[in-house]
Short mmCIF file of C-alpha atoms in Angstrom, two decimals:
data_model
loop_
_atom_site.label_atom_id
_atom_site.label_comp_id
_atom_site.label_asym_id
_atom_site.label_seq_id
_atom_site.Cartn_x
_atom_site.Cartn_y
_atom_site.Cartn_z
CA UNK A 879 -60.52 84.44 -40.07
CA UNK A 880 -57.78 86.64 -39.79
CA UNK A 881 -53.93 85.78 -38.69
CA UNK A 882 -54.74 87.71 -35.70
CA UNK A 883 -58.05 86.34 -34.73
CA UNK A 884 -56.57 82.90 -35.01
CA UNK A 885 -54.37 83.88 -32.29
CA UNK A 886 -57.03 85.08 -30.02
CA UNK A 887 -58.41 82.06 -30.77
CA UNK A 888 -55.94 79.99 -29.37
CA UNK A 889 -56.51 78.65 -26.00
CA UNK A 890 -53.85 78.66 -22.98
CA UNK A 891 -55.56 75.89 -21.25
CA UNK A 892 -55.20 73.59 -24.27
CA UNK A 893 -52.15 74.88 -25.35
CA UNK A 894 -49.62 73.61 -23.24
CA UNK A 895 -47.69 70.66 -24.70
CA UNK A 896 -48.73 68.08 -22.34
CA UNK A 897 -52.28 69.37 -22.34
CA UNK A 898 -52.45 69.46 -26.38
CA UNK A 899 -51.11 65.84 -26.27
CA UNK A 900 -53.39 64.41 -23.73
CA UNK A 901 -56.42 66.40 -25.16
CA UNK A 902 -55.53 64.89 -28.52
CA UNK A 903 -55.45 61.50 -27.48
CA UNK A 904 -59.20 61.91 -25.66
CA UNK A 905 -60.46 63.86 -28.61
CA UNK A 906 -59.86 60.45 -30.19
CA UNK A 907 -61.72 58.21 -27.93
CA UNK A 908 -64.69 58.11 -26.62
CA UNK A 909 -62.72 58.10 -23.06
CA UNK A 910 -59.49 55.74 -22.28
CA UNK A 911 -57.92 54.85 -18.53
CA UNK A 912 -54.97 56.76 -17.02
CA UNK A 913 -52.29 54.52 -17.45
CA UNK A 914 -52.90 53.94 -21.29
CA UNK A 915 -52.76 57.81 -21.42
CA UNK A 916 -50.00 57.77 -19.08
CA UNK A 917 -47.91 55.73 -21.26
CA UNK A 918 -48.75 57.04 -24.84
CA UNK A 919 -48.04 60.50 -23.52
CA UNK A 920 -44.62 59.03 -21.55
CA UNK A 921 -45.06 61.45 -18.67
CA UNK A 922 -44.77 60.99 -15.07
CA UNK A 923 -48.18 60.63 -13.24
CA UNK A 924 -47.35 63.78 -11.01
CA UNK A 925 -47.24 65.76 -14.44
CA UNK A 926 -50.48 64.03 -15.69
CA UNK A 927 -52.24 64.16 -12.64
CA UNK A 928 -51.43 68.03 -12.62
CA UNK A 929 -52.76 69.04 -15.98
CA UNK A 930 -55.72 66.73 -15.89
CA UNK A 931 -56.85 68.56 -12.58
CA UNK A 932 -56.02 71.67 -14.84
CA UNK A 933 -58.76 70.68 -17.47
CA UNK A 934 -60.83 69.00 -15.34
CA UNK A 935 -61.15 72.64 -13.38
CA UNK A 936 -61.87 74.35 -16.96
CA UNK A 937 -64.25 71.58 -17.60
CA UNK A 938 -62.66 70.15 -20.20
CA UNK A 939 -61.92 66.40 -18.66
CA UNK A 940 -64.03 64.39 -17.02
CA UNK A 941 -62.26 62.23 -14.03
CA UNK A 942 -64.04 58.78 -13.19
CA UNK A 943 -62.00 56.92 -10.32
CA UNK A 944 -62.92 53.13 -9.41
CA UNK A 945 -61.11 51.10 -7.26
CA UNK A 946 -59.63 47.63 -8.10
CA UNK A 947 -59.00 46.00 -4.97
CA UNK A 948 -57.12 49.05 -3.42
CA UNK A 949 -55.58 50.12 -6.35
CA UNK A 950 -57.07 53.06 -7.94
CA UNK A 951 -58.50 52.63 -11.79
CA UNK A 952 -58.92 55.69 -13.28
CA UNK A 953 -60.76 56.84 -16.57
CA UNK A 954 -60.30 60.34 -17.79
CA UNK A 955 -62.77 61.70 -21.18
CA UNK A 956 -62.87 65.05 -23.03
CA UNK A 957 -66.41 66.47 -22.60
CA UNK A 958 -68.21 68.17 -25.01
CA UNK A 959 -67.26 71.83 -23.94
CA UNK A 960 -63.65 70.24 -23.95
CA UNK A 961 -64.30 68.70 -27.65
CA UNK A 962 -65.12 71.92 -28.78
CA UNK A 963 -62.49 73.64 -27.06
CA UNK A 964 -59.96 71.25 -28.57
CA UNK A 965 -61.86 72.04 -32.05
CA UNK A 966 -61.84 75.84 -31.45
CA UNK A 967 -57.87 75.35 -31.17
CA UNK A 968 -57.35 73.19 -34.10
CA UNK A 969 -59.06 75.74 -36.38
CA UNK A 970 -57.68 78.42 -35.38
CA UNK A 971 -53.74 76.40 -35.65
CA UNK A 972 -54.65 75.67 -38.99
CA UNK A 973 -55.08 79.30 -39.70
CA UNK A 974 -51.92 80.21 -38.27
CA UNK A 975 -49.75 77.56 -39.72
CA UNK A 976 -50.96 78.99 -43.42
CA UNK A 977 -49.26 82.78 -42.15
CA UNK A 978 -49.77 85.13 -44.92
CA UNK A 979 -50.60 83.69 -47.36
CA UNK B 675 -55.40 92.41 -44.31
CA UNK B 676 -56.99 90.05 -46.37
CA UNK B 677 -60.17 87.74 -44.90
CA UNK B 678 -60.05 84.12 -45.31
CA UNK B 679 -63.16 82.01 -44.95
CA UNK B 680 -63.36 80.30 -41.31
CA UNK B 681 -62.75 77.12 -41.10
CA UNK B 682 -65.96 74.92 -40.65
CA UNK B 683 -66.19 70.97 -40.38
CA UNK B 684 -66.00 70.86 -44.03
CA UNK B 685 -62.61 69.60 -45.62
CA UNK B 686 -61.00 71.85 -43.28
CA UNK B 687 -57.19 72.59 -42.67
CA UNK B 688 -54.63 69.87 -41.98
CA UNK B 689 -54.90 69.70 -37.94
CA UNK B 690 -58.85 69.08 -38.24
CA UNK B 691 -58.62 66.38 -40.94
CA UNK B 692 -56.16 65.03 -38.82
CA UNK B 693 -58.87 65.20 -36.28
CA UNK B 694 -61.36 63.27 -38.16
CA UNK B 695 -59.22 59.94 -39.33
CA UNK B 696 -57.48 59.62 -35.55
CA UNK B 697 -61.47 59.19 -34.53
CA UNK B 698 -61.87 56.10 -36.73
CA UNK B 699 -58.61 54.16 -35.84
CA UNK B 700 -59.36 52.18 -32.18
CA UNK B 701 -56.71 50.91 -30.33
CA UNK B 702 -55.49 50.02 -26.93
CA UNK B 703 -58.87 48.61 -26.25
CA UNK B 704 -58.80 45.34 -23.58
CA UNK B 705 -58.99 41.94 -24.62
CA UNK B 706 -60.57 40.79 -21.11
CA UNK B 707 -63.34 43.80 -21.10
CA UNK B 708 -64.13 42.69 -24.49
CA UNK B 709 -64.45 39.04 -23.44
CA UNK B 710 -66.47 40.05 -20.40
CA UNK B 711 -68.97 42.22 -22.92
CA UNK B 712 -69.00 39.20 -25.06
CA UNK B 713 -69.50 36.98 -21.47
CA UNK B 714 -72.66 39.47 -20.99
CA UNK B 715 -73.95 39.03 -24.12
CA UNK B 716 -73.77 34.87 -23.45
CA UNK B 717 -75.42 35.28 -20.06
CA UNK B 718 -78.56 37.31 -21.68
CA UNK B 719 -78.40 34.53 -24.43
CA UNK B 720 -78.99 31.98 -22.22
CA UNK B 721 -81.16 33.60 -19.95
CA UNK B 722 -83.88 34.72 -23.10
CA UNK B 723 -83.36 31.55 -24.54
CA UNK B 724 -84.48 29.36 -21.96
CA UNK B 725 -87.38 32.06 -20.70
CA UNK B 726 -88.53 31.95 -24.25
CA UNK B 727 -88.63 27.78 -23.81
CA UNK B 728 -90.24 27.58 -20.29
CA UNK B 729 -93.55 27.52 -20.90
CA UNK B 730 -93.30 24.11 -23.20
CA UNK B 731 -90.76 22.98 -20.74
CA UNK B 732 -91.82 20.01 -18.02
CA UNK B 733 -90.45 21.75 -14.61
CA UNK B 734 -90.18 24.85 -16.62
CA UNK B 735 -91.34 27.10 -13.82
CA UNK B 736 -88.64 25.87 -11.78
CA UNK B 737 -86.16 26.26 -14.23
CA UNK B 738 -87.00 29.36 -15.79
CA UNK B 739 -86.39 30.90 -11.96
CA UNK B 740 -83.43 29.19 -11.47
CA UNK B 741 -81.92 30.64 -14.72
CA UNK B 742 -83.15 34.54 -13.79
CA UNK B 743 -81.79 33.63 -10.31
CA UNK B 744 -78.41 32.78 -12.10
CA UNK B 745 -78.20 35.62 -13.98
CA UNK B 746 -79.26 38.35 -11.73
CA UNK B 747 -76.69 37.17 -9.23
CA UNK B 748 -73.90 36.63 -12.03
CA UNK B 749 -74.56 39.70 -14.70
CA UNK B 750 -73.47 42.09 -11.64
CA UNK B 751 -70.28 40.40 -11.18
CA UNK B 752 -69.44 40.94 -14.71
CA UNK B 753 -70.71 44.15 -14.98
CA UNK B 754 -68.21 45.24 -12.10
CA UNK B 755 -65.31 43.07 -14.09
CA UNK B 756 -65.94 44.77 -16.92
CA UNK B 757 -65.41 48.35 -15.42
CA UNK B 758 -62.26 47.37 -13.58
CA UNK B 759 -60.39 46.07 -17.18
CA UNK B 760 -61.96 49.17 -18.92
CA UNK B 761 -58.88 50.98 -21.02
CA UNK B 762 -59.63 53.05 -24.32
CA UNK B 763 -63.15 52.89 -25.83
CA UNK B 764 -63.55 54.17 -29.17
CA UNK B 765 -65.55 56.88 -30.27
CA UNK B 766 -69.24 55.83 -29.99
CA UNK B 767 -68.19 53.37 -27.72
CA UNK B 768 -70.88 54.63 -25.28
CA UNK B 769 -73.78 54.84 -27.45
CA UNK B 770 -73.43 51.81 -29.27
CA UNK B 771 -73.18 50.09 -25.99
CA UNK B 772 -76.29 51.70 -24.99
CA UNK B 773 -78.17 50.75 -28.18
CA UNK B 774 -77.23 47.25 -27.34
CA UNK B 775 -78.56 47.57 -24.65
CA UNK B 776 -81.65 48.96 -25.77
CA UNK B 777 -81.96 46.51 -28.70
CA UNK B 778 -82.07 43.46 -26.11
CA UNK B 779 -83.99 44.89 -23.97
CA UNK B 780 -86.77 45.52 -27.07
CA UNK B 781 -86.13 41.77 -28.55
CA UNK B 782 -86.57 40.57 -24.86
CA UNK B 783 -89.47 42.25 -24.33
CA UNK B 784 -91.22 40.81 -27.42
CA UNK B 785 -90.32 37.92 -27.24
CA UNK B 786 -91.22 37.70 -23.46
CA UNK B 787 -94.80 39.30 -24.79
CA UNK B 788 -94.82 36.36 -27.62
CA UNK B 789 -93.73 33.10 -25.54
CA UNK B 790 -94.03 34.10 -21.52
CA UNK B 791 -96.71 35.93 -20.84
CA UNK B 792 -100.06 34.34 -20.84
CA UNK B 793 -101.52 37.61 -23.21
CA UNK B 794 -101.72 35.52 -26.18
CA UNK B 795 -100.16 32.00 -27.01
CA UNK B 796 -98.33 31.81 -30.25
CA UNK B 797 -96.68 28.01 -30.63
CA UNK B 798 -93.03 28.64 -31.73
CA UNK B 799 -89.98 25.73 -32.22
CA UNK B 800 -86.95 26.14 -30.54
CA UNK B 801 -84.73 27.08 -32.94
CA UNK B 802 -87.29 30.07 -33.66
CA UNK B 803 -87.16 31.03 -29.96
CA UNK B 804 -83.35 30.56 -29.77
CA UNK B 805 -83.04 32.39 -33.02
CA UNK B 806 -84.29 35.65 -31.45
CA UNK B 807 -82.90 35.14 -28.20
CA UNK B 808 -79.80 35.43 -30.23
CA UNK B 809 -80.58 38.33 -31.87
CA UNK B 810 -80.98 40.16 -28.87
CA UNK B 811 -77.63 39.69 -27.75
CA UNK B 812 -76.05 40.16 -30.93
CA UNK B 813 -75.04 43.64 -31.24
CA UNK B 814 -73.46 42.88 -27.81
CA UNK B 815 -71.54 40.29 -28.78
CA UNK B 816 -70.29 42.25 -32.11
CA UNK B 817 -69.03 45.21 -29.24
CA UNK B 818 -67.23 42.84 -27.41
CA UNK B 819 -65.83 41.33 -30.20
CA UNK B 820 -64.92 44.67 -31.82
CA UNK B 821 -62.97 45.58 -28.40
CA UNK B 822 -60.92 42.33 -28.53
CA UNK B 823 -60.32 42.90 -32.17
CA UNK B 824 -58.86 46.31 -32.03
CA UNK B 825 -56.73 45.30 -28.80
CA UNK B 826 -54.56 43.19 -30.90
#
């Protein structure tokens, strides 16, 4: 894979800091609630809430919402087009990170 | 410019290994949904173990529906519980759940075929009959315990 390849590679819907972060942190779970994401990420829930409906329009989050009495409980997980998304990205950063050589 | 090989899910670069070791390190699991997995586990316990018993037992009719009566009307509660206190499940959290599941369900069902149904009548002592009924729920129970274990 070329330098330039790897940066077709990489994708904008992943690639945003937040959305790297909380893709990372599904990527390594089989799926995990919003306010343990929500605190491991330290982000506000109107940020959160905006880039999971981001993936979750790609297809790369799934969104599960139960209610506990009235409060909402919510579990968000990668799926598998969203795994290999996630994977797609990795590669191709570890491409770019080794430059010319 | 010079080609280098693609990276595959072979050793790969430093971002993918990374990848692989954050999958095998659980944490910020919940103590009370791993208690209420290991509370499911009991309930099916208890529930094969005395089904497996009835036949031998005086009353056992009786108390054999009493028992599935008790834990059809419980195991939803706890199912429900267990959603609500839900957090992060590890990878394979899912399918070893499922094969749990699947496992019981298999014991239960032999079992059930050995020392409940009137097919064929095979003598067994209790501890034999409590044995498997314990086996069934084991892998359960190990889930549970797993989740309460990597919450701490």
């Amino acid at each position: 894979m070329t330098l330039a390849l790897a940066r077709r590679s990489l994708d904008d819907t992943v690639h945003s800091p937040v959305r790297f972060c909380l893709m990372a942190a599904l990527n390594s779970v089989d799926s995990a609630d919003y306010q343990t994401v929500k605190e491991a990420l330290d982000v506000s829930y109107t940020l959160l809430s905006k880039h999971v409906i981001l993936l979750e329009q790609a297809g790369y989050v799934r969104v599960r919402k139960d209610f506990v009495g009235r409060t909402p409980h919510t579990i968000l997980a990668l799926t598998r087009q969203g795994r290999s998304a996630f994977r797609t990205h990795l590669s191709a950063l570890d491409e770019i990170v080794k430059g010319l050589t | 410019m010079q080609r280098r090989p693609p990276i595959t899910d072979g050793p790969g670069g430093l971002l993918a290994r990374a990848d692989r070791t954050a999958r095998s390190a659980p944490r910020d699991t919940s103590t009370r949904e791993g208690l209420l997995v290991i509370a499911m586990a009991g309930l099916m316990f208890v529930m094969l173990a005395v089904t497996f018993r009835v036949r031998w037992m005086e009353w056992g009719g009786l108390i054999g529906a009493a028992v599935a009566l008790l834990f059809s009307a419980l195991l939803p509660f706890v199912a429900v519980a267990r959603r609500r206190h839900e957090r992060a499940h590890p990878r394979g959290h899912g399918r070893r759940l499922a094969m749990a599941g699947v496992w019981a369900v298999l014991v239960a069902g032999v079992g059930g075929f050995l020392w409940r149904s009137d097919l064929v009548e095979i003598a067994a002592p209790a501890w034999l009959t409590t044995l498997v009924a314990l086996a069934a729920v084991i892998p359960m129970a190990g889930l549970g315990l797993s989740l309460v274990r990597a919450s701490r």
